[in-house]
Coordinates of C-alpha atoms in Angstrom, one line a residue:
Chain A
M13 CA 23.2 24.1 19.4
T14 CA 19.3 23.7 18.5
K15 CA 18.7 21.3 16.4
E16 CA 16.3 22.4 13.1
F17 CA 13.5 19.9 12.2
A18 CA 12.2 20.9 8.6
V19 CA 8.5 20.6 10.4
P20 CA 6.0 21.2 7.6
P21 CA 3.1 23.2 9.1
V22 CA 0.0 21.2 9.7
D23 CA -2.4 21.6 7.1
F24 CA -6.0 20.5 7.5
S25 CA -7.2 21.3 4.1
G26 CA -8.0 18.2 2.5
G27 CA -5.1 15.8 2.5
S28 CA -2.1 16.2 0.9
T29 CA 0.9 13.9 1.0
T30 CA 3.6 15.5 1.1
G31 CA 6.6 13.4 2.9
A32 CA 6.4 11.4 6.0
N33 CA 3.8 13.3 7.5
F34 CA 3.3 11.1 10.8
Q35 CA 2.0 14.2 12.7
Q36 CA -0.3 15.1 10.0
R37 CA -3.9 13.8 11.0
R38 CA -6.7 13.8 8.9
A39 CA -10.1 15.4 10.1
P40 CA -12.4 12.6 11.1
A41 CA -14.7 12.6 7.8
P42 CA -18.2 12.5 8.4
P43 CA -19.9 9.1 7.8
F44 CA -21.2 8.2 4.2
Q45 CA -24.0 10.0 3.5
P46 CA -25.9 8.8 0.7
P47 CA -27.3 11.4 -1.7
R48 CA -30.8 12.7 -0.7
P49 CA -32.9 14.0 -3.7
S50 CA -35.4 16.5 -2.6
S51 CA -38.8 14.7 -2.8
A52 CA -39.6 17.2 -5.5
S53 CA -37.3 16.0 -7.9
S54 CA -37.9 12.2 -7.8
S55 CA -41.0 10.5 -7.9
I56 CA -39.8 7.4 -6.4
P57 CA -40.2 8.2 -2.1
F58 CA -36.8 8.0 -1.0
M59 CA -36.4 6.4 2.3
S60 CA -33.1 8.0 3.9
F61 CA -31.6 5.1 5.8
D62 CA -29.0 6.5 8.4
A63 CA -27.3 4.3 10.7
A64 CA -28.0 6.8 13.4
S65 CA -31.7 6.4 13.2
A66 CA -31.5 2.5 12.5
A67 CA -29.8 2.3 15.9
A68 CA -32.5 4.2 17.2
S69 CA -35.2 2.0 16.1
T70 CA -34.0 -1.3 17.5
P71 CA -35.4 -2.0 20.9
A72 CA -32.9 -2.2 23.9
G73 CA -30.9 -4.8 25.6
P74 CA -32.5 -7.8 27.1
F75 CA -33.1 -6.6 30.6
G76 CA -36.0 -4.5 31.5
G77 CA -38.4 -3.3 29.0
T78 CA -38.0 0.3 28.5
I79 CA -37.3 1.2 24.8
A80 CA -35.0 3.7 24.3
S81 CA -36.6 7.3 23.1
S82 CA -35.2 7.7 19.7
S83 CA -36.4 11.4 19.3
S84 CA -32.9 12.8 20.2
F85 CA -31.0 11.3 17.1
G86 CA -30.7 12.5 13.7
G87 CA -29.9 15.9 14.6
G88 CA -27.8 18.4 12.7
G89 CA -25.1 17.1 10.4
G90 CA -26.8 13.5 9.9
Y91 CA -24.9 11.7 12.5
A92 CA -26.1 11.9 16.5
S93 CA -24.5 13.8 18.7
F94 CA -22.7 12.5 21.5
E95 CA -24.8 14.9 24.2
D96 CA -28.1 13.5 22.7
E97 CA -27.3 10.1 23.4
E98 CA -29.3 8.4 26.2
P99 CA -27.5 7.2 29.1
L100 CA -26.1 3.6 28.6
L101 CA -27.7 2.1 31.8
D102 CA -31.0 3.6 31.0
E103 CA -30.8 2.4 27.5
L104 CA -30.2 -0.8 28.9
G105 CA -32.8 -0.5 31.2
I106 CA -31.2 -1.5 34.5
H107 CA -31.7 0.9 36.9
P108 CA -29.6 0.7 40.1
D109 CA -31.3 2.5 42.4
Q110 CA -34.4 0.5 42.0
I111 CA -32.2 -2.7 42.2
W112 CA -31.0 -1.4 45.6
K113 CA -34.5 -0.7 46.5
K114 CA -35.7 -4.1 46.0
T115 CA -32.7 -6.1 47.3
R116 CA -33.1 -3.9 50.8
S117 CA -36.8 -4.7 50.8
I118 CA -35.7 -8.2 50.9
L119 CA -33.4 -8.0 54.0
N120 CA -36.1 -7.4 56.2
P121 CA -38.3 -10.9 56.1
F122 CA -40.8 -9.7 58.5
R123 CA -42.3 -6.8 56.7
I124 CA -43.0 -7.5 53.3
N125 CA -42.8 -4.1 50.8
K126 CA -44.8 -5.2 47.5
T127 CA -45.3 -2.0 46.2
V128 CA -41.2 -1.6 45.1
H129 CA -41.5 -4.7 43.4
K130 CA -44.8 -4.0 41.5
D131 CA -42.5 -3.8 37.9
S132 CA -40.6 -6.7 37.6
D133 CA -37.0 -6.7 36.0
L134 CA -34.4 -9.1 35.4
S135 CA -30.9 -7.2 35.8
G136 CA -31.2 -7.8 39.9
P137 CA -31.5 -11.1 39.6
I138 CA -28.6 -11.5 36.8
F139 CA -26.6 -9.3 39.5
L140 CA -27.6 -11.8 42.2
Y141 CA -27.0 -14.9 40.3
L142 CA -23.5 -13.3 39.4
A143 CA -22.9 -13.1 43.1
L144 CA -23.8 -16.7 44.2
C145 CA -21.6 -17.8 41.4
L146 CA -18.5 -15.7 42.4
F147 CA -19.0 -16.9 46.0
Q148 CA -19.1 -20.5 44.7
L149 CA -16.1 -19.7 42.7
L150 CA -14.6 -18.7 46.0
A151 CA -15.3 -22.0 47.3
G152 CA -13.7 -23.9 44.6
K153 CA -17.0 -24.9 43.0
I154 CA -17.4 -23.7 39.2
Q155 CA -21.3 -23.7 39.2
F156 CA -22.5 -21.2 36.5
G157 CA -24.2 -22.9 34.3
V158 CA -25.8 -25.3 36.8
I159 CA -27.2 -22.3 39.1
L160 CA -28.7 -20.9 35.9
G161 CA -30.4 -23.8 34.7
W162 CA -31.6 -24.1 38.2
V163 CA -32.8 -20.9 38.6
V164 CA -34.9 -21.3 35.3
V165 CA -36.3 -24.5 35.8
S166 CA -37.3 -23.3 39.5
S167 CA -39.3 -20.4 38.3
I168 CA -41.2 -22.3 35.6
F169 CA -41.8 -24.9 38.6
L170 CA -43.0 -22.1 40.9
Y171 CA -44.9 -20.5 37.9
I172 CA -46.9 -23.8 36.9
V173 CA -47.8 -24.6 40.8
F174 CA -49.0 -21.0 41.7
N175 CA -51.5 -20.9 38.3
M176 CA -52.6 -24.1 38.9
L177 CA -53.5 -23.5 42.3
A178 CA -54.9 -20.1 41.5
G179 CA -57.2 -21.5 39.2
R180 CA -59.0 -18.9 36.8
N181 CA -57.9 -15.9 38.8
G182 CA -54.1 -16.7 39.0
N183 CA -52.3 -13.8 37.0
L184 CA -48.9 -14.6 37.6
N185 CA -46.7 -14.2 34.8
L186 CA -43.4 -15.7 34.3
H187 CA -41.3 -12.5 34.3
T188 CA -42.7 -11.8 37.4
C189 CA -42.3 -14.9 38.6
T190 CA -38.4 -15.1 37.5
S191 CA -37.9 -11.6 39.3
L192 CA -39.1 -12.5 42.7
V193 CA -37.3 -16.2 42.7
G194 CA -34.3 -14.1 41.6
Y195 CA -34.7 -11.3 44.3
S196 CA -35.3 -13.9 46.9
L197 CA -31.9 -15.6 45.9
L198 CA -30.3 -12.8 48.3
P199 CA -30.3 -14.9 51.3
V200 CA -28.8 -17.8 49.3
V201 CA -26.0 -15.4 48.3
M202 CA -25.7 -14.6 51.9
L203 CA -25.4 -18.0 52.9
S204 CA -22.6 -19.0 50.5
A205 CA -20.8 -16.0 51.5
V206 CA -21.0 -16.8 55.4
S207 CA -20.1 -20.4 54.5
L208 CA -17.0 -19.4 53.1
F209 CA -15.6 -18.9 56.7
V210 CA -17.6 -21.6 58.4
P211 CA -14.7 -24.4 58.8
Q212 CA -15.8 -27.7 56.6
G213 CA -15.7 -30.1 59.3
A214 CA -18.7 -28.4 61.7
G215 CA -21.5 -30.3 60.3
P216 CA -25.0 -29.5 62.4
V217 CA -23.5 -25.7 62.6
R218 CA -23.7 -25.7 58.7
F219 CA -27.1 -27.2 58.7
V220 CA -28.2 -24.6 61.3
I221 CA -27.3 -21.7 59.7
A222 CA -28.3 -23.0 55.9
A223 CA -32.0 -24.0 57.4
A224 CA -32.1 -20.2 59.3
F225 CA -31.2 -18.8 55.5
V226 CA -33.5 -20.9 53.6
L227 CA -36.5 -20.1 55.6
W228 CA -35.7 -16.3 55.5
A229 CA -35.7 -16.8 51.7
T230 CA -39.0 -19.2 51.8
R231 CA -40.4 -16.5 53.6
A232 CA -39.7 -13.6 51.3
C233 CA -40.5 -15.4 48.1
S234 CA -44.0 -17.0 49.0
N235 CA -45.0 -13.7 50.7
L236 CA -43.9 -11.7 47.9
V237 CA -45.4 -13.8 45.4
V238 CA -48.8 -14.0 47.6
S239 CA -49.2 -10.4 47.5
L240 CA -48.2 -9.6 44.1
A241 CA -50.3 -11.8 42.1
D242 CA -54.1 -12.6 42.4
G243 CA -55.5 -15.7 43.9
G244 CA -52.8 -17.3 46.1
E245 CA -54.1 -16.3 49.4
E246 CA -55.8 -19.4 50.5
H247 CA -53.2 -21.3 49.3
R248 CA -50.2 -19.7 51.1
G249 CA -48.9 -22.7 52.6
L250 CA -49.0 -25.1 49.7
I251 CA -47.3 -22.1 47.8
S252 CA -44.6 -21.5 50.5
Y253 CA -43.9 -25.2 50.5
A254 CA -42.8 -25.1 47.0
C255 CA -40.8 -22.1 47.3
F256 CA -39.0 -24.0 50.1
L257 CA -38.3 -26.8 48.1
I258 CA -36.5 -24.3 45.5
Y259 CA -34.4 -22.7 48.1
T260 CA -33.4 -25.8 49.8
L261 CA -32.1 -27.1 46.2
F262 CA -30.1 -24.0 46.2
S263 CA -28.9 -24.5 49.8
L264 CA -27.8 -28.4 49.0
L265 CA -25.1 -26.3 46.4
V266 CA -23.9 -24.5 48.7
I267 CA -23.6 -26.8 51.4
F268 CA -22.3 -29.7 49.8
Chain B
M18 CA -65.3 -39.3 57.1
Y19 CA -63.5 -36.8 55.8
N20 CA -65.2 -33.5 55.2
N21 CA -62.7 -30.8 54.1
M22 CA -65.0 -28.1 53.1
G23 CA -68.4 -27.1 55.1
P24 CA -71.9 -27.3 53.3
Q25 CA -71.2 -27.6 50.1
P26 CA -72.7 -25.0 47.5
G27 CA -73.6 -26.3 44.3
M28 CA -70.6 -25.4 42.7
P29 CA -70.6 -25.8 38.8
M30 CA -67.5 -27.5 38.0
H31 CA -66.7 -25.9 35.0
Q32 CA -67.9 -22.9 33.2
G33 CA -68.1 -22.4 29.5
I34 CA -67.5 -19.1 29.5
P35 CA -64.5 -18.5 27.0
Q36 CA -61.7 -16.6 28.4
P37 CA -60.7 -13.3 26.3
G38 CA -57.2 -13.1 24.6
M39 CA -56.8 -15.1 21.9
P40 CA -60.0 -15.7 19.3
M41 CA -61.5 -18.7 19.6
H42 CA -62.1 -21.3 17.2
P43 CA -65.8 -21.7 17.5
A44 CA -65.6 -25.8 18.4
I45 CA -68.5 -27.8 19.7
P46 CA -67.1 -28.4 23.1
Q47 CA -66.5 -31.7 23.6
P48 CA -68.6 -33.6 26.3
S49 CA -65.8 -34.9 28.4
P50 CA -66.0 -35.4 32.2
F51 CA -63.2 -33.2 33.2
G52 CA -64.2 -30.2 30.9
N53 CA -62.8 -28.9 28.0
P54 CA -59.2 -27.8 28.6
F55 CA -59.5 -24.7 26.5
S56 CA -62.4 -23.0 27.9
G57 CA -62.4 -23.9 31.7
P58 CA -60.5 -22.7 34.7
G59 CA -56.5 -22.8 34.1
S60 CA -56.9 -22.4 30.6
G61 CA -55.2 -19.2 30.4
L62 CA -52.1 -21.4 31.3
I63 CA -52.1 -23.9 28.7
R64 CA -53.4 -21.0 26.1
S65 CA -50.2 -18.6 26.8
G66 CA -48.0 -21.7 27.0
L67 CA -49.5 -22.7 23.6
G68 CA -49.6 -19.2 22.1
A69 CA -46.5 -19.7 20.1
Y70 CA -48.1 -22.8 18.4
G71 CA -51.6 -20.9 18.1
E72 CA -51.8 -21.3 14.4
K73 CA -50.7 -24.4 14.0
I74 CA -52.9 -26.2 16.6
F75 CA -55.8 -23.7 16.1
G76 CA -55.5 -24.3 12.5
S77 CA -57.8 -26.3 10.4
S78 CA -57.9 -29.4 12.4
S79 CA -59.0 -27.7 15.5
E80 CA -61.7 -30.0 16.3
Y81 CA -59.7 -33.2 16.0
V82 CA -56.9 -32.1 17.7
Q83 CA -59.4 -30.8 20.8
S84 CA -61.0 -33.6 21.0
N85 CA -57.7 -35.7 21.3
I86 CA -55.8 -33.7 23.5
S87 CA -59.0 -33.6 25.9
R88 CA -59.3 -37.5 25.5
Y89 CA -55.6 -38.4 26.6
F90 CA -54.9 -34.8 28.8
S91 CA -57.9 -34.0 30.7
D92 CA -58.1 -30.8 31.9
P93 CA -55.2 -30.6 34.7
Q94 CA -56.8 -27.8 36.5
Y95 CA -59.3 -30.1 38.0
Y96 CA -56.4 -32.1 39.9
F97 CA -54.9 -28.7 41.3
Q98 CA -58.2 -27.4 43.4
V99 CA -57.1 -28.6 46.8
N100 CA -56.9 -26.9 49.8
D101 CA -54.5 -27.3 53.3
Q102 CA -57.0 -29.9 54.9
Y103 CA -57.4 -31.8 51.8
V104 CA -53.6 -32.1 51.5
R105 CA -53.1 -33.1 55.2
N106 CA -56.2 -35.8 55.1
K107 CA -54.7 -37.1 51.9
L108 CA -51.6 -37.8 53.4
K109 CA -53.0 -39.3 56.2
I110 CA -54.7 -41.9 54.0
V111 CA -51.7 -42.6 51.7
L112 CA -49.5 -43.0 54.4
F113 CA -51.7 -45.1 56.9
P114 CA -54.3 -46.5 54.3
F115 CA -55.6 -49.0 56.6
L116 CA -56.8 -46.3 59.2
H117 CA -59.3 -45.4 56.7
R118 CA -62.7 -46.2 58.1
G119 CA -64.4 -44.5 54.8
H120 CA -65.2 -45.9 51.6
W121 CA -62.7 -45.6 48.6
T122 CA -65.1 -44.8 45.8
R123 CA -65.2 -41.3 44.4
I124 CA -68.4 -39.5 44.3
S125 CA -70.0 -38.5 41.3
E126 CA -71.8 -35.7 40.2
P127 CA -74.0 -35.2 37.4
V128 CA -72.8 -32.2 35.4
G129 CA -74.6 -31.6 32.1
G130 CA -76.3 -34.7 31.6
R131 CA -73.0 -36.7 31.9
L132 CA -71.4 -38.2 35.1
S133 CA -68.4 -36.5 36.5
Y134 CA -66.3 -36.7 39.5
K135 CA -66.4 -34.2 42.2
P136 CA -62.7 -32.2 42.6
P137 CA -60.6 -33.1 45.5
I138 CA -61.7 -30.5 47.8
Y139 CA -65.0 -32.0 48.2
D140 CA -63.8 -35.5 47.8
I141 CA -61.2 -37.2 49.5
N142 CA -61.0 -39.9 47.2
A143 CA -60.2 -38.0 44.1
P144 CA -57.0 -37.8 43.1
D145 CA -54.6 -34.6 42.6
L146 CA -51.5 -33.6 41.2
Y147 CA -50.3 -31.3 43.8
I148 CA -48.9 -33.6 46.4
P149 CA -47.1 -36.1 43.6
L150 CA -45.6 -33.1 42.0
M151 CA -44.6 -32.0 45.9
A152 CA -43.3 -35.4 46.5
F153 CA -41.4 -35.8 43.7
G154 CA -39.6 -32.7 44.6
T155 CA -39.2 -33.5 48.2
Y156 CA -37.7 -36.8 47.2
V157 CA -35.1 -35.5 44.7
V158 CA -34.2 -32.8 47.3
L159 CA -34.0 -35.4 50.4
A160 CA -31.9 -38.0 48.2
G161 CA -29.8 -35.0 47.0
L162 CA -29.2 -34.4 50.9
S163 CA -28.4 -38.1 51.6
L164 CA -25.7 -38.2 48.7
G165 CA -24.4 -35.0 50.4
L166 CA -24.2 -36.5 53.7
Y167 CA -22.1 -39.4 52.5
G168 CA -19.9 -37.1 50.8
K169 CA -20.7 -37.8 47.2
F170 CA -22.9 -34.9 46.0
S171 CA -22.6 -33.1 42.9
P172 CA -24.9 -31.4 40.6
E173 CA -24.9 -34.2 38.0
A174 CA -25.4 -36.8 40.5
L175 CA -28.8 -34.9 41.3
N176 CA -29.5 -34.9 37.5
W177 CA -29.3 -38.2 37.5
L178 CA -31.4 -38.8 40.6
F179 CA -34.1 -36.4 38.9
V180 CA -33.8 -38.9 35.9
K181 CA -34.1 -41.9 38.1
G182 CA -37.3 -40.5 39.9
M183 CA -38.9 -39.9 36.3
V184 CA -38.2 -43.3 35.2
G185 CA -39.7 -44.9 38.4
W186 CA -42.7 -42.5 38.2
F187 CA -43.0 -43.7 34.6
L188 CA -43.0 -47.6 35.4
Q189 CA -45.4 -47.2 38.3
V190 CA -47.8 -45.6 35.4
M191 CA -47.1 -48.4 33.1
L192 CA -47.7 -50.7 35.8
L193 CA -51.1 -49.1 36.7
K194 CA -51.8 -48.8 33.0
I195 CA -51.1 -52.0 31.7
S196 CA -53.2 -53.7 34.6
L197 CA -56.1 -51.6 33.2
L198 CA -55.8 -52.2 29.8
S199 CA -55.6 -55.9 30.0
L200 CA -58.7 -56.2 31.9
G201 CA -60.7 -53.5 30.2
S202 CA -61.3 -50.7 27.9
G203 CA -58.6 -48.6 29.9
E204 CA -60.4 -45.6 29.5
A205 CA -59.4 -43.9 33.1
P206 CA -57.8 -40.8 32.5
L207 CA -54.0 -40.4 31.7
L208 CA -53.8 -37.8 34.4
D209 CA -55.7 -39.8 37.0
I210 CA -53.2 -42.9 36.5
V211 CA -50.2 -40.4 36.7
A212 CA -51.5 -39.0 39.8
Y213 CA -52.1 -42.7 41.5
A214 CA -48.6 -43.6 40.6
G215 CA -47.2 -40.2 42.0
Y216 CA -48.5 -40.9 45.5
T217 CA -45.8 -43.7 46.2
F218 CA -43.1 -40.8 46.4
T219 CA -44.7 -39.6 49.7
G220 CA -43.9 -42.9 51.3
L221 CA -40.6 -42.9 50.1
C222 CA -39.8 -39.4 51.0
L223 CA -40.4 -41.0 54.7
A224 CA -38.1 -43.6 54.3
V225 CA -35.7 -41.6 52.8
L226 CA -35.9 -39.2 55.6
G227 CA -35.7 -42.1 58.1
K228 CA -32.5 -43.2 56.4
I229 CA -31.2 -39.8 56.7
I230 CA -32.1 -39.3 60.4
W231 CA -30.8 -42.8 61.6
G232 CA -29.7 -45.1 59.1
Y233 CA -31.1 -48.2 60.4
S234 CA -34.8 -47.1 60.2
Y235 CA -34.5 -47.5 57.0
Y236 CA -34.9 -51.3 57.0
V237 CA -37.9 -50.8 58.8
L238 CA -39.5 -48.2 56.8
I239 CA -39.2 -49.4 53.6
P240 CA -40.9 -52.8 53.6
W241 CA -43.7 -50.8 55.7
T242 CA -43.8 -48.3 52.5
C243 CA -44.2 -50.7 50.0
L244 CA -46.7 -52.4 52.3
C245 CA -48.8 -48.7 52.6
T246 CA -48.5 -48.2 49.1
G247 CA -49.4 -51.5 48.0
V248 CA -52.5 -51.2 50.2
F249 CA -53.3 -48.1 48.9
L250 CA -52.9 -48.6 45.4
V251 CA -54.7 -51.8 45.4
K252 CA -57.8 -50.2 47.6
T253 CA -57.8 -47.1 45.2
M254 CA -57.8 -49.5 41.5
K255 CA -60.5 -51.8 43.1
P256 CA -63.3 -49.5 41.9
V257 CA -61.6 -48.1 38.9
L258 CA -60.9 -51.9 37.6
F259 CA -64.3 -52.8 38.4
A260 CA -66.0 -50.0 36.8
E261 CA -63.5 -50.3 33.6
A262 CA -64.2 -54.1 33.2
R263 CA -65.7 -55.1 30.3
S264 CA -66.5 -58.6 31.7
Y265 CA -66.6 -59.5 35.3
D266 CA -63.7 -62.0 35.7
S267 CA -63.5 -62.1 39.3
S268 CA -60.2 -64.0 39.8
R269 CA -58.3 -62.5 37.3
H270 CA -59.0 -58.7 39.1
H271 CA -57.6 -60.2 42.0
Y272 CA -54.5 -61.6 40.6
L273 CA -53.7 -58.4 38.9
L274 CA -54.2 -56.4 42.1
I275 CA -52.0 -58.6 44.0
F276 CA -49.3 -58.4 41.2
V277 CA -49.7 -54.5 41.3
A278 CA -49.1 -54.7 45.2
L279 CA -46.3 -57.2 44.6
A280 CA -44.5 -55.2 42.3
Q281 CA -44.2 -52.5 44.8
F282 CA -41.5 -54.0 46.5
P283 CA -38.8 -54.0 43.8
L284 CA -39.8 -50.8 42.5
L285 CA -39.4 -48.8 45.8
I286 CA -36.6 -50.7 46.8
W287 CA -34.7 -49.7 43.7
L288 CA -36.0 -46.0 44.0
G289 CA -34.8 -45.9 47.7
N290 CA -31.6 -46.7 47.2
I291 CA -29.8 -43.7 46.8
S292 CA -26.5 -43.6 45.0
V293 CA -24.6 -42.0 42.4
N294 CA -25.0 -44.4 39.5
W295 CA -28.7 -44.4 38.6
L296 CA -28.9 -48.2 37.7
F297 CA -28.1 -49.6 41.1

């Protein structure tokens, strides 16, 4: 025996509520449109202020410097269609292939590829910072704020030292400096991953491994800084000592 | 004795060419021995750093503010004109001051009608700020390392060590400044005194390094460091004191210099004692 369900026909024609219509779905109403008088009818120029165009005019997120192109908004119907929107990563300014290229260039400390690092970005350093914090977390140390604070302080330190040493023709800017210090944290990240497996009691072994990674990071950072900004060539040793201090500080966090 | 550069060209120490960028308030350049910090090398750093407060600083009281800043905070870029050779030779002087056979006075040159001192590259006796800054950083890192070797490392402990180092530096600056003030007008630039005070951290780093390598060497290195720092400060402050003094009162000068040298002992012992609580 089949049950007969008195299912009223689904009606999309404007919201009639007859009975308990749980299946009836309302069509999504278009967002609120302020009435737009034509320019001929009113003397006051009316600035049509859409939510879509408002979103298009705000700049992109804190990472990277690219501003989302807003030319694709405000199509037909008044609200942005999904296909016209920019991809999220582009809008935020995160370019994963660029990050990967830059990270890979740090892997070889003996040959510096400075063209890849020419436009600086901060999303790669943020990613490396999160990786370092994750490995520290696995070792039982919760040091998110500490590492972030130390990265900021040490990049300001390197910025001051480099520009003061280079004098009048020093043109390292803080964004580039932070980007380079952040990318050169890759060896420290690897050190923290490796030190998860080295037993706690083997004292000298930990120091030797840490020293190797610190020297790698120092070499990468100082070579990049000297090759990317003017005025640093005759002060290579002095600048690389400053970088050495910075990365020794981070390695202290990892070892102890 | 030390010659860091070859034949010295007649390099003008500061040029008065205004840097491009922020529109410069047309102020009369104040004659100060180390150049106007707003229109010399390195001013880009100061300008971009102060850019956010540009309207406030370069407002109506610009000249007054500029002159005050020039007097108390002379052009910091002068102290960073160093090179590898200067750093090496200066470290030799600071760590072994009695081996220095040359003279201790700074070479001055007339620039723009006023006597000013040569930058550190040309003059081994000129103070610089690079070595004190790096020595302070090395002290903090080495102290963190020694804490870790005794199993007491934590990021907060390192922060306290930083504060302790800063307090020590400040105390040393106060010591030198007060001894200058009690004798003469105390017109030596503040950054000079800060640089002289920061040189003590080099010997301190040596002592802490010795402590890390072999514990008992600390008891030999600390008196040695105190002695060397005392001798270095006395020999450096002597021409400064005699230049700044209003009246020539020989015995008072000497007592003050001996006091400066003796005060190094408690200060350095306090700074060298690395522990978690920063008072002692």
